[in-house]
Amino acid sequence: MMSPELEPLAIDHRGKILRGTLYMGNGPEVMLLCHGFGGTRTGPGRLFVEMARALQAEGTSVLTFDRIGHGESCGSLADVTIEDEIAQLCQMLGAGPARGRMVHVVGHSLGAMEAASLAARMPDRIASLTLLAPAAAIVDDVARGQIIGRSLGPIRAGGIVEHDGQAVAAPIVDSARTFDPYAGLRSYRGPVTLHHGTADRLVAPSYSERYAKLLPRATLHLHDGVDHDFADVALRRRIIAGVQMHTAVPEAA
């Protein structure tokens, strides 16, 4: 079996380079994959690689980027803000085959929260949404004095907290204090599929339940005993199959 065709992508975002991969398909549909906080464009446990290959095999072109401060892209995790990450997603909609087209979007964790906000702001560009454990919890966590399960004390004192050996600092905390993850969601009337594990210790399923109430065409799937990274082979196959159902529908539908 031949390896899938991959093309490197690079976007200049405010003087910093976003690096990505294009899985070029031979059909009209285009998908953007959005990783979580501290993750990379391969997704949790390479979920996005598996998803991109499956979609490419049936003709869909897939774009997946490392956001600033992640993976191979420029910058530091310490400089990340939510609004700038959404601005990066907006810019990704102009890359390669996504330019000028309706785009299907899949997001995981913080990437899912930001993907939903992207759809609320640019509903005419988003063909469908698949949200995996959207991490709107970050707003409530910061209000309670925490981030990624750690006290904000060191950050308040001008320092950092660590996440997988990387520095997390004031910018993302300050941005979370003023961010409304639910703003404008009712304006997006495309199809939305939500997945959330009942054993998710980072983001409670109640956050996906709230998204399901606000997004007019949302369908919510709760998965018993599944964690934040959807570490279940059979479930991943079902999630990918559901994403393929979105891309099988003509974008004008």
PDB file of C-alpha atoms in Angstrom, residues 23 38-39 57 63 65 77 92 97 99 101 112 116 130 147 149-150 154-155 188 194 221 231 240:
ATOM      1  CA  TYR A  23      -3.167  15.428   3.243  1.00  0.00           C
ATOM      2  CA  GLY A  38       0.010  21.533  24.676  1.00  0.00           C
ATOM      3  CA  GLY A  39      -0.705  19.042  21.881  1.00  0.00           C
ATOM      4  CA  ALA A  57      -8.426   7.883   1.163  1.00  0.00           C
ATOM      5  CA  LEU A  63      -5.148  20.390   6.856  1.00  0.00           C
ATOM      6  CA  PHE A  65      -1.397  22.667  11.952  1.00  0.00           C
ATOM      7  CA  LEU A  77       3.417  27.887  25.177  1.00  0.00           C
ATOM      8  CA  MET A  92      -5.772  28.450   8.450  1.00  0.00           C
ATOM      9  CA  PRO A  97      -7.401  23.960  -0.681  1.00  0.00           C
ATOM     10  CA  ARG A  99      -9.044  29.012   0.612  1.00  0.00           C
ATOM     11  CA  ARG A 101     -14.257  27.062   0.463  1.00  0.00           C
ATOM     12  CA  ALA A 112     -12.636  22.142  20.094  1.00  0.00           C
ATOM     13  CA  ALA A 116     -16.803  26.288  18.091  1.00  0.00           C
ATOM     14  CA  THR A 130     -17.017  17.726  15.314  1.00  0.00           C
ATOM     15  CA  ILE A 147      -5.300  25.962  35.233  1.00  0.00           C
ATOM     16  CA  GLY A 149      -5.261  21.200  37.518  1.00  0.00           C
ATOM     17  CA  ARG A 150      -2.644  23.450  39.102  1.00  0.00           C
ATOM     18  CA  PRO A 154       2.918  30.907  40.887  1.00  0.00           C
ATOM     19  CA  ILE A 155       1.521  32.780  37.881  1.00  0.00           C
ATOM     20  CA  TYR A 188     -24.005  28.505  13.696  1.00  0.00           C
ATOM     21  CA  LEU A 194     -20.075  16.237  20.099  1.00  0.00           C
ATOM     22  CA  HIS A 221     -22.533  11.216  22.238  1.00  0.00           C
ATOM     23  CA  ALA A 231      -7.939   6.214  24.193  1.00  0.00           C
ATOM     24  CA  ILE A 240     -13.729   8.740  12.369  1.00  0.00           C
TER      25      ILE A 240
END
